[in-house]
Every structure is written in C-alpha cells, then in structure tokens.
CSV table of C-alpha atoms in Angstrom, one decimal:
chain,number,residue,atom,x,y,z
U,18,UNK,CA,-86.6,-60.7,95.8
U,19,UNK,CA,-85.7,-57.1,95.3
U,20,UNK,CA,-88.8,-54.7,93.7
U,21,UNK,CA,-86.5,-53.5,90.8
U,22,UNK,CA,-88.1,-50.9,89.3
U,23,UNK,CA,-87.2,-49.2,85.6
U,24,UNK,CA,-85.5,-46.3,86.4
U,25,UNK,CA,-85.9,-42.9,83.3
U,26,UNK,CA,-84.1,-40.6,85.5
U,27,UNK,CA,-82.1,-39.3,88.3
U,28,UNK,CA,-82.0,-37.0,91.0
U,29,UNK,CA,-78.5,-35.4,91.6
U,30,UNK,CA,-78.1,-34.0,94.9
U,31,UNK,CA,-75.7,-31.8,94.4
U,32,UNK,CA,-73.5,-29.8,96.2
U,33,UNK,CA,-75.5,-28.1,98.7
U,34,UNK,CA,-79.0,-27.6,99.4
U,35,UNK,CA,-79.3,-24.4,100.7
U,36,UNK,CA,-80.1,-21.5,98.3
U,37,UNK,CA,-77.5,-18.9,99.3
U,38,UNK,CA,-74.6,-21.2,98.6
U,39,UNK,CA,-76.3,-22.5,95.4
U,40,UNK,CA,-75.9,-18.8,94.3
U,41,UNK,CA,-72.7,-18.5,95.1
U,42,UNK,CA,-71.7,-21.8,94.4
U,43,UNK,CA,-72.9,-20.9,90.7
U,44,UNK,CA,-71.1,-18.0,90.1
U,45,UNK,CA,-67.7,-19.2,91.5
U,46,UNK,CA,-67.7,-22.5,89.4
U,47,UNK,CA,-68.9,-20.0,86.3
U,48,UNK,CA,-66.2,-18.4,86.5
U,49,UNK,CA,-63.6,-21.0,87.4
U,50,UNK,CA,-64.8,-22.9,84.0
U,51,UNK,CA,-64.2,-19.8,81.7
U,52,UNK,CA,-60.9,-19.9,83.2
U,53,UNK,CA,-60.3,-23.7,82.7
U,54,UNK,CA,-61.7,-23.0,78.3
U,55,UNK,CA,-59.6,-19.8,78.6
U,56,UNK,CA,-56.5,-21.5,79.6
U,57,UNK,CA,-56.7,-24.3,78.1
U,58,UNK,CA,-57.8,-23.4,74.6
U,59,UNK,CA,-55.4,-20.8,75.0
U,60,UNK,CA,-52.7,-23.0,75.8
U,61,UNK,CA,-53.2,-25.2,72.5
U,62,UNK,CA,-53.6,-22.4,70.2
U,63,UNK,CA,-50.4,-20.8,71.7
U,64,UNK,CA,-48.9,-24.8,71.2
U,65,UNK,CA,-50.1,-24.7,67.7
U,66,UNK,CA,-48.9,-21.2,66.5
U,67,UNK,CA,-45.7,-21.2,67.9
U,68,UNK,CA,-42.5,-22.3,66.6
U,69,UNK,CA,-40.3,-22.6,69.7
U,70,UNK,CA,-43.2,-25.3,71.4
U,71,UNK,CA,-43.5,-27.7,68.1
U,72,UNK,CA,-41.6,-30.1,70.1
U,73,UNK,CA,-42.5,-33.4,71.3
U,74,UNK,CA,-43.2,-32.3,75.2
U,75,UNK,CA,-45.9,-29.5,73.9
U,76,UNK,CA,-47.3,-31.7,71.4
U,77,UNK,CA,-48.1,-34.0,74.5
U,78,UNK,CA,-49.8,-30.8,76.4
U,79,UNK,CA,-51.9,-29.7,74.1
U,80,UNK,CA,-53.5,-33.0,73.9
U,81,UNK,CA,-54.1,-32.5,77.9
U,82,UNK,CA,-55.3,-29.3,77.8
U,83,UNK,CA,-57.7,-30.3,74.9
U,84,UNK,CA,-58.7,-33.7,77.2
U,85,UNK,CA,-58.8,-30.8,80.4
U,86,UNK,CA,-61.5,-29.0,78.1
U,87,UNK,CA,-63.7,-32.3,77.5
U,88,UNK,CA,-63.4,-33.5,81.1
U,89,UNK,CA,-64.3,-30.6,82.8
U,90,UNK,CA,-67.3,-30.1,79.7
U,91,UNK,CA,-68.6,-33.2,80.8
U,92,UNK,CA,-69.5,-32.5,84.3
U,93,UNK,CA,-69.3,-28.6,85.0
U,94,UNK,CA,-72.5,-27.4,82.8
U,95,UNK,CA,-75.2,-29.5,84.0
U,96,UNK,CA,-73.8,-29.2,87.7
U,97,UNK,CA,-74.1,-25.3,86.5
U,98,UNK,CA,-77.9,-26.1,85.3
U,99,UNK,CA,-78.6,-27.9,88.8
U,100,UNK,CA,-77.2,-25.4,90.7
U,101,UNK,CA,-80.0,-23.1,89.6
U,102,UNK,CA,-82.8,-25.5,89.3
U,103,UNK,CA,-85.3,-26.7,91.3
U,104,UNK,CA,-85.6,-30.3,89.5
U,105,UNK,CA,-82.0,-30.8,89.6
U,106,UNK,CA,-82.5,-34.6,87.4
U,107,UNK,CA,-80.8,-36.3,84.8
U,108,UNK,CA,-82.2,-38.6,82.3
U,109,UNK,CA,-81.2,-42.2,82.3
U,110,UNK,CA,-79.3,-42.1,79.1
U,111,UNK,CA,-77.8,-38.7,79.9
U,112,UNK,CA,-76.6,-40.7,82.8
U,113,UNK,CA,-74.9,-43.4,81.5
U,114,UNK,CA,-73.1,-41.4,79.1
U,115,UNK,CA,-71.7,-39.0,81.5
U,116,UNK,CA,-70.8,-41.9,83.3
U,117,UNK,CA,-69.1,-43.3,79.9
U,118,UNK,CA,-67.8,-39.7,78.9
U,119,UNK,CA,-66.0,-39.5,82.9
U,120,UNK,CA,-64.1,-42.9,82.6
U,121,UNK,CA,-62.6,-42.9,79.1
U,122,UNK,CA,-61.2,-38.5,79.7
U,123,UNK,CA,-59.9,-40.4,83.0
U,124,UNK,CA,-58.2,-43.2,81.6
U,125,UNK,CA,-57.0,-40.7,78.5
U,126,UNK,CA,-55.3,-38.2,81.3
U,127,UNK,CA,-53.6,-40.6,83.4
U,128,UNK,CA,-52.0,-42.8,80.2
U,129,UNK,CA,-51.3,-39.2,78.5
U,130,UNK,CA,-49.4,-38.2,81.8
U,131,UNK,CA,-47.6,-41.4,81.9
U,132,UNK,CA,-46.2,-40.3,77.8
U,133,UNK,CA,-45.4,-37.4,79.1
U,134,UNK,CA,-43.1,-39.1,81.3
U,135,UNK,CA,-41.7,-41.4,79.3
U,136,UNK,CA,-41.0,-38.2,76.7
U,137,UNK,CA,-39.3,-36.2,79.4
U,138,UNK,CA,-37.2,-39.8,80.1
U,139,UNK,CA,-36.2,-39.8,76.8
U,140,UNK,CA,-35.2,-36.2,76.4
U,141,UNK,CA,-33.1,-36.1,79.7
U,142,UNK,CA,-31.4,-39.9,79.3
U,143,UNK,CA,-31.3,-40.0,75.8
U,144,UNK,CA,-30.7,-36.5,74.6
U,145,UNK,CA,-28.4,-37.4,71.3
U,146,UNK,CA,-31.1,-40.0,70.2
U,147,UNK,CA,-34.4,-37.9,71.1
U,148,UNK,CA,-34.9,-36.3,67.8
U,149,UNK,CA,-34.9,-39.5,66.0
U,150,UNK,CA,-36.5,-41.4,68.8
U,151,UNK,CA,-39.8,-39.2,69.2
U,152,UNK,CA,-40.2,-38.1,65.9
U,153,UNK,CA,-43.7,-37.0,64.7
U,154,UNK,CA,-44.7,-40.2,63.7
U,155,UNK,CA,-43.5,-41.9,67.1
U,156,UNK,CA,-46.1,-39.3,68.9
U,157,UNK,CA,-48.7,-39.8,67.4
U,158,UNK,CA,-48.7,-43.3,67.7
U,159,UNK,CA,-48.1,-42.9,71.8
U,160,UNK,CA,-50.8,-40.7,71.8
U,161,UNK,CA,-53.5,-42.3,70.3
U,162,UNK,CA,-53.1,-45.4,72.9
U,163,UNK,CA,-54.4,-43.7,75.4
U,164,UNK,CA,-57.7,-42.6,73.9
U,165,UNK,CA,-58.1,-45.9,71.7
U,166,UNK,CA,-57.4,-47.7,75.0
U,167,UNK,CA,-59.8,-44.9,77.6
U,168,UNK,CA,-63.0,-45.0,75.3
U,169,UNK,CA,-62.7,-49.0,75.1
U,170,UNK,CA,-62.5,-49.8,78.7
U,171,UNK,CA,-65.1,-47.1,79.5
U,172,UNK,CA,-67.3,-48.7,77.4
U,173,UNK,CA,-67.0,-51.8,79.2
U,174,UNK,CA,-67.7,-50.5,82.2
U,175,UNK,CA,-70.3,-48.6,81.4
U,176,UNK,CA,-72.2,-51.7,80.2
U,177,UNK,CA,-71.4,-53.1,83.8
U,178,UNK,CA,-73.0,-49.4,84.7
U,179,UNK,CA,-75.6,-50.6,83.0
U,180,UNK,CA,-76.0,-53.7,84.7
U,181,UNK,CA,-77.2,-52.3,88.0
U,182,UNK,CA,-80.4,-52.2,89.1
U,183,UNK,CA,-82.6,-49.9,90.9
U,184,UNK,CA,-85.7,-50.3,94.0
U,185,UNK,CA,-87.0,-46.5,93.8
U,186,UNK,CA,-84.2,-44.6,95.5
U,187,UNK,CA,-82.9,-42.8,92.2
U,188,UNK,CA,-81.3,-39.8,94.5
U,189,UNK,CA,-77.7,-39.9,93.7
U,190,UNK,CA,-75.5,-38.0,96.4
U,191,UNK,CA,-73.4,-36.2,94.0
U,192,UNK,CA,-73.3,-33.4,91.5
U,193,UNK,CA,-72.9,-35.5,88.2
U,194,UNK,CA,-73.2,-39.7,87.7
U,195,UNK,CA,-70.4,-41.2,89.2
U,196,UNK,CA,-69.8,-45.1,90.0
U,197,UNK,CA,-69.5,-44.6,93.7
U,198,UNK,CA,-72.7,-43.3,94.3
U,199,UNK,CA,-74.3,-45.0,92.0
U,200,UNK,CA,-73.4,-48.2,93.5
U,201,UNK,CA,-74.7,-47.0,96.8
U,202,UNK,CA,-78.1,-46.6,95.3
U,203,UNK,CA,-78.4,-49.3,93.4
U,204,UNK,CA,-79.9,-52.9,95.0
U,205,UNK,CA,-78.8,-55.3,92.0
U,206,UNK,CA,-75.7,-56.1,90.0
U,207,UNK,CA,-73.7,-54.2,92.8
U,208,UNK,CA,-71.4,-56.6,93.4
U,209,UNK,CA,-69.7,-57.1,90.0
U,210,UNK,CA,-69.9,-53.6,89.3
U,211,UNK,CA,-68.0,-52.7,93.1
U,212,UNK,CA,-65.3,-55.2,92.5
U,213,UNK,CA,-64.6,-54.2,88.9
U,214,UNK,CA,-64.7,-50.7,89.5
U,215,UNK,CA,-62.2,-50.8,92.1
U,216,UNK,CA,-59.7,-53.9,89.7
U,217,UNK,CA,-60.0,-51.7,86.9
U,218,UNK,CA,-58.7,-48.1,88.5
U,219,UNK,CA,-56.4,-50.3,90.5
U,220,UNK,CA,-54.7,-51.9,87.1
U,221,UNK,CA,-54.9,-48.6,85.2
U,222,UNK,CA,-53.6,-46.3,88.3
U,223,UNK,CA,-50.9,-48.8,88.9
U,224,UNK,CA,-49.4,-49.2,86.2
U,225,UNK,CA,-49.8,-45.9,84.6
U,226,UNK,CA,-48.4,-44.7,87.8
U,227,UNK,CA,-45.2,-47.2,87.3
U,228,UNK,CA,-44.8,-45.6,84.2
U,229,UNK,CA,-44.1,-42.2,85.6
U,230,UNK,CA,-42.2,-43.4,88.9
U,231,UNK,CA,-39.4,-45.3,87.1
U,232,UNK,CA,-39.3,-42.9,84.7
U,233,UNK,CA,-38.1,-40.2,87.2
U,234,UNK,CA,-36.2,-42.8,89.2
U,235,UNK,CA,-33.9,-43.2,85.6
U,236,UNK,CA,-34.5,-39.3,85.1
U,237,UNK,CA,-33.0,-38.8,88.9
U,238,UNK,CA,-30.4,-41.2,88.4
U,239,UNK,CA,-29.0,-39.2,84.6
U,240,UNK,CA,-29.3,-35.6,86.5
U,241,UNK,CA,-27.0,-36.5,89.8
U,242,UNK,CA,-24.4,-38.0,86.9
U,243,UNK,CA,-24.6,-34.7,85.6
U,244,UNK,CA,-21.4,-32.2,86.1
U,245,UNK,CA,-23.2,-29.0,85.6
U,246,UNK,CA,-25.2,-27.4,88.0
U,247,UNK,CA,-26.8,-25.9,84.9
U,248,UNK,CA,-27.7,-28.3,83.4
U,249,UNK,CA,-29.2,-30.1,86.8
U,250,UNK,CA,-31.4,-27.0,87.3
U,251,UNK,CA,-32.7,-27.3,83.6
U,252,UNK,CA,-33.7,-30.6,83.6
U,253,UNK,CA,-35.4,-31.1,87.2
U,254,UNK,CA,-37.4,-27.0,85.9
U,255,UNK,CA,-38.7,-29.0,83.0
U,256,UNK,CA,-40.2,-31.8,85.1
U,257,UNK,CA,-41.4,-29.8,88.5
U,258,UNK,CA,-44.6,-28.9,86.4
U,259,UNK,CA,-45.5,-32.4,84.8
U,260,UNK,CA,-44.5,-33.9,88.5
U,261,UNK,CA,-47.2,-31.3,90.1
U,262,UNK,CA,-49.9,-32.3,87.9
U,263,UNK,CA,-49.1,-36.0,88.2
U,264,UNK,CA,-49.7,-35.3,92.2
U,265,UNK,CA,-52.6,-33.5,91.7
U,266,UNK,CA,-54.5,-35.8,89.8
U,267,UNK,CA,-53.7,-39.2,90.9
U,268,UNK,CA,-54.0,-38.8,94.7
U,269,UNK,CA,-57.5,-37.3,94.1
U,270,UNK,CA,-58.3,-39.8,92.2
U,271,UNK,CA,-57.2,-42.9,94.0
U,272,UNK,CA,-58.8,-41.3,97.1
U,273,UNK,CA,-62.5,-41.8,95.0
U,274,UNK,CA,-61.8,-44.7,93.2
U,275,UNK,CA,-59.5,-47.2,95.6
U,276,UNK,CA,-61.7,-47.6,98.1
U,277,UNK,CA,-65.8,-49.1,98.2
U,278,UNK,CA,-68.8,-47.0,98.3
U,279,UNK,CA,-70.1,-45.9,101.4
U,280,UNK,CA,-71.9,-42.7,102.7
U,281,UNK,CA,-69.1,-41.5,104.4
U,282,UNK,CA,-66.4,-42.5,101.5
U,283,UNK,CA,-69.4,-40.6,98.8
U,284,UNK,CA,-69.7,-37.8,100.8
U,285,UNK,CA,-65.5,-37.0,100.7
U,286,UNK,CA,-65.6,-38.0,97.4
U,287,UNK,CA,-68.2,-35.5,96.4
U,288,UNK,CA,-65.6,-32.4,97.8
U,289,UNK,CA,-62.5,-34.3,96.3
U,290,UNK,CA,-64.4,-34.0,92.9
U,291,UNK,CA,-65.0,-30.5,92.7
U,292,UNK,CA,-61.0,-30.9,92.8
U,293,UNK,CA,-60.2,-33.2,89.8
U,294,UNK,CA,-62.9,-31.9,87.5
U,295,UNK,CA,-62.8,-28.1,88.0
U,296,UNK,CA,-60.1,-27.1,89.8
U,297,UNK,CA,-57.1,-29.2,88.6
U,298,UNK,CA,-58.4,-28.5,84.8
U,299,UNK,CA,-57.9,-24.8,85.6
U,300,UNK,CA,-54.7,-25.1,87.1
U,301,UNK,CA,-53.0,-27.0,84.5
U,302,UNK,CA,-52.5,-24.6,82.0
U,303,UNK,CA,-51.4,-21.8,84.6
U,304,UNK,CA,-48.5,-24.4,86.4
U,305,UNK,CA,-46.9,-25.4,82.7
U,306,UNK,CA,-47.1,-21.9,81.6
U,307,UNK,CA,-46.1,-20.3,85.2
U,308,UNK,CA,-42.8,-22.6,85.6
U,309,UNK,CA,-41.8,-22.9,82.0
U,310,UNK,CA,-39.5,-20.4,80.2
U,311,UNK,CA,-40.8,-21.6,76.8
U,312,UNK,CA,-44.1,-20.7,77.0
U,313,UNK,CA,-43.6,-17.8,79.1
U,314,UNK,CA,-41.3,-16.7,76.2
U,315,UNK,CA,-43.7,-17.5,73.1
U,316,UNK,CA,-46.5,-15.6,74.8
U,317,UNK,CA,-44.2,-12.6,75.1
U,318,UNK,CA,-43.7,-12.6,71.3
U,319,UNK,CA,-46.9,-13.4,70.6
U,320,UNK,CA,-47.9,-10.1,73.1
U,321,UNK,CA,-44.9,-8.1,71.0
U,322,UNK,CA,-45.8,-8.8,67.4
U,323,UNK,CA,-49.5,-7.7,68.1
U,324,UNK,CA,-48.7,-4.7,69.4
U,325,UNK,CA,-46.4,-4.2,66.5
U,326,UNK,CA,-49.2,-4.8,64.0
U,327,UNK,CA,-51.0,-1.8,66.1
C-alpha cells in the first residue's frame, strides 16, 4: 500500500531556477500583464462607451477580454510572487482553487469563442434577419451558457482534483497548479482523474471547436456566392481576427490537455503555458483592435473629443 500522506502545501517549480533569469523573467511577465489589464480593460471600456461597437459582435468581446483579465489574474501574480521568492509554495486550498479558477475561464473562453462564431454566422448568412435574431435578450442568454456551464464542470473536476492522493513528493513541475502535473505527482486516484481530464477537454474542445468549423464552412460557402468583391473583403476582414484567436488558443491548448502526463509532455506543456495564459491574453485585444476598422475608428473619436475638451 501506498504511504499517502496529508499534503497542506505545494512546491511550484517554476519556470527556471537560476537567479538571473528569475530577474528577468519577472520583469518581462510584469510588464507583459500590465499590458494584458491595459488592453483588455481598455478594450471593454472603449466597448461600453461607444456607440458605433453596441453591437452584438463587441458585446461578445468584451466578455473575452473581461474572461482574458480573470484568466491571466489567476495564474500571472503568484508566478510573479514565486519568481522572487525563495519558498516558491502554494497552500493546499490555494491549489485547488487555482486549479478550479483555470478550468471554468477555460471552458468560458472556448464556448465564448464558439458564440462568437455562431454571431458572425448569423451576421454574414443571415444579414436581413440579424437584428431580430440576436437581439439583446438573445445575447445574453448565449453568453451566460458558457459561464453557467465552465464554473459547473470545473467544479466537478476539481472534486476529482481533489481525489488524488499524495506519498511526499509535493514538487509540482510548473509555475501554477495544473492537472498535468499534478497527476504526475500524485500516487492515488490517478487513474480516474487521467482519463477524465483528457474525456472532458476532448468533449468540450470538440465540440466547441465544431461549432466554429461549420460555422465558417456555411460563412465560406455565403461569401463565394457573393458578387461583390467588396463585400467579400468585408466579411472574411471581420472574421480574420476572431479566426486568429481561435488558432491561438485551441492548438495550445489541445497540445496540454489531449495527451497523458509525462515528464517530457509536462515539461512542453510548462513553455506552451506561458503562451495561453500570458501571451495570448495580451494579444487579444491588440489583433481585434489592429484589424478592425470599428474599433480603430471609435478610439480615434474618443482620442479627438478629448483633445477637444482641452
């Protein structure tokens, strides 16, 4: 029989060990996560003062770029604390809630994506019926599924989180609690944990992922019926930056999350991370605000009517 013993906290490894990098390391992801509040808070203030983006497709963004805030939250300050730490631990509870905290913004994202989708589906196929279709009402219905849905499943498999059990090595070989190396840690309750893990992102990526593919095969399909060239370029500009992030975020994440826990597998993962929870939160705000005439154009009178108050 295993010696299980009762774990009260972790050790997080990290990113590196050496002190140089830990430096550096601390200032670079400092200031990539003032960038990611910057942009993103800006981006939902900008959403929620402007007339020209109180449409559907920016209602949808600002709810990313409010989830972009809480996911990278959740991991980047106390990889920030360890970084400059000695201790570098996390309390069992602490633990289990990031662990909660990571899985339900994850699930949220990906479903919020797949709206977004389905909202640019309807505005390109359905043009004359997309007012009435996606009213208010209509939204906010689609977007509270995916955080009613995201913070129930979490919770579920958190408890299976829970369920593991521990023979001394509390070292986890990552900068934040994450399934994968948790499982590798753990010496009890590993196999249901592995297995679901790997069901559930499989389910929730899948289909999710459906979502958005047929949604652009029917958006593909309405644009090469189009006659103007026009009105071709319009419609494929409005999708490039949803289809970037969708790219983005899923293949890092099915690179973690699709396959089972080994050093090698948690040692890639721990590089793709620093991808999915700081870097693509950053870059969100800058590829729907960089590609988009709309936004581009309601920061430009927001810029002009505060230098006309001067």
């Amino acid at each position: 029989m295993p010696n299980f013993t009762d774990v009260t906290e972790f050790l997080l490894v990290g990113l590196t060990r050496r002190q140089e990098l830990r430096v550096l390391f601390f200032v670079v992801f400092l200031v990539v996560y003032m960038v990611t509040l910057l942009g993103n808070i800006g981006m939902i203030i900008l959403i929620s003062i402007s007339l020209q983006l109180q449409s559907p497709m920016y209602f949808f963004l600002s709810h990313l770029s409010f989830v972009d805030v809480l996911f990278s939250s959740n991991v980047t300050p106390k990889m920030l604390e360890n970084l400059l730490s000695e201790s570098k631990t996390i309390s069992y509870v602490g633990c289990l809630v990031q662990c909660y905290f990571f899985i339900a913004l994850v699930l949220v994202e990906v479903f919020i994506l797949a709206v977004m989708a389905f909202d640019r589906y309807m505005a390109i196929c359905n043009p004359l019926l997309y007012s009435s279709k996606m009213s208010r009402v209509v939204c906010i219905r689609l977007i509270s599924v995916p955080y009613v849905y995201g913070f129930s499943v979490s919770l579920i498999c958190t408890l299976w989180t829970y369920g593991l059990y521990f023979c001394g090595n509390v070292k986890i070989n990552h900068f934040y609690c994450a399934d994968p190396p948790l499982i590798k840690i753990a010496c009890g309750g590993v196999h249901i944990k592995e297995y679901t893990m790997i069901v559930i992102a499989g389910i929730n990526f899948t289909y999710s992922l459906s979502v958005v593919l047929i949604s652009y095969v029917l958006i593909v399909v309405a644009v090469l019926r189009m006659h103007s060239a026009d009105g071709r370029r319009k419609a494929f500009s409005t999708c490039g930056s949803h289809l970037t992030a969708v790219s983005m975020f899923y293949g890092t994440l099915i690179f973690m999350y699709l396959r089972r826990p080994t050093e090698e597998s948690v040692e890639q993962g721990k590089m793709v991370a620093v991808f999915y929870t700081s870097v693509i939160p950053m870059l969100n705000p800058m590829i729907y605000s960089l590609r988009n005439k709309d936004v581009k154009e309601a920061v430009c009178k927001i810029v002009a009517k505060a230098n006309l108050r001067k």
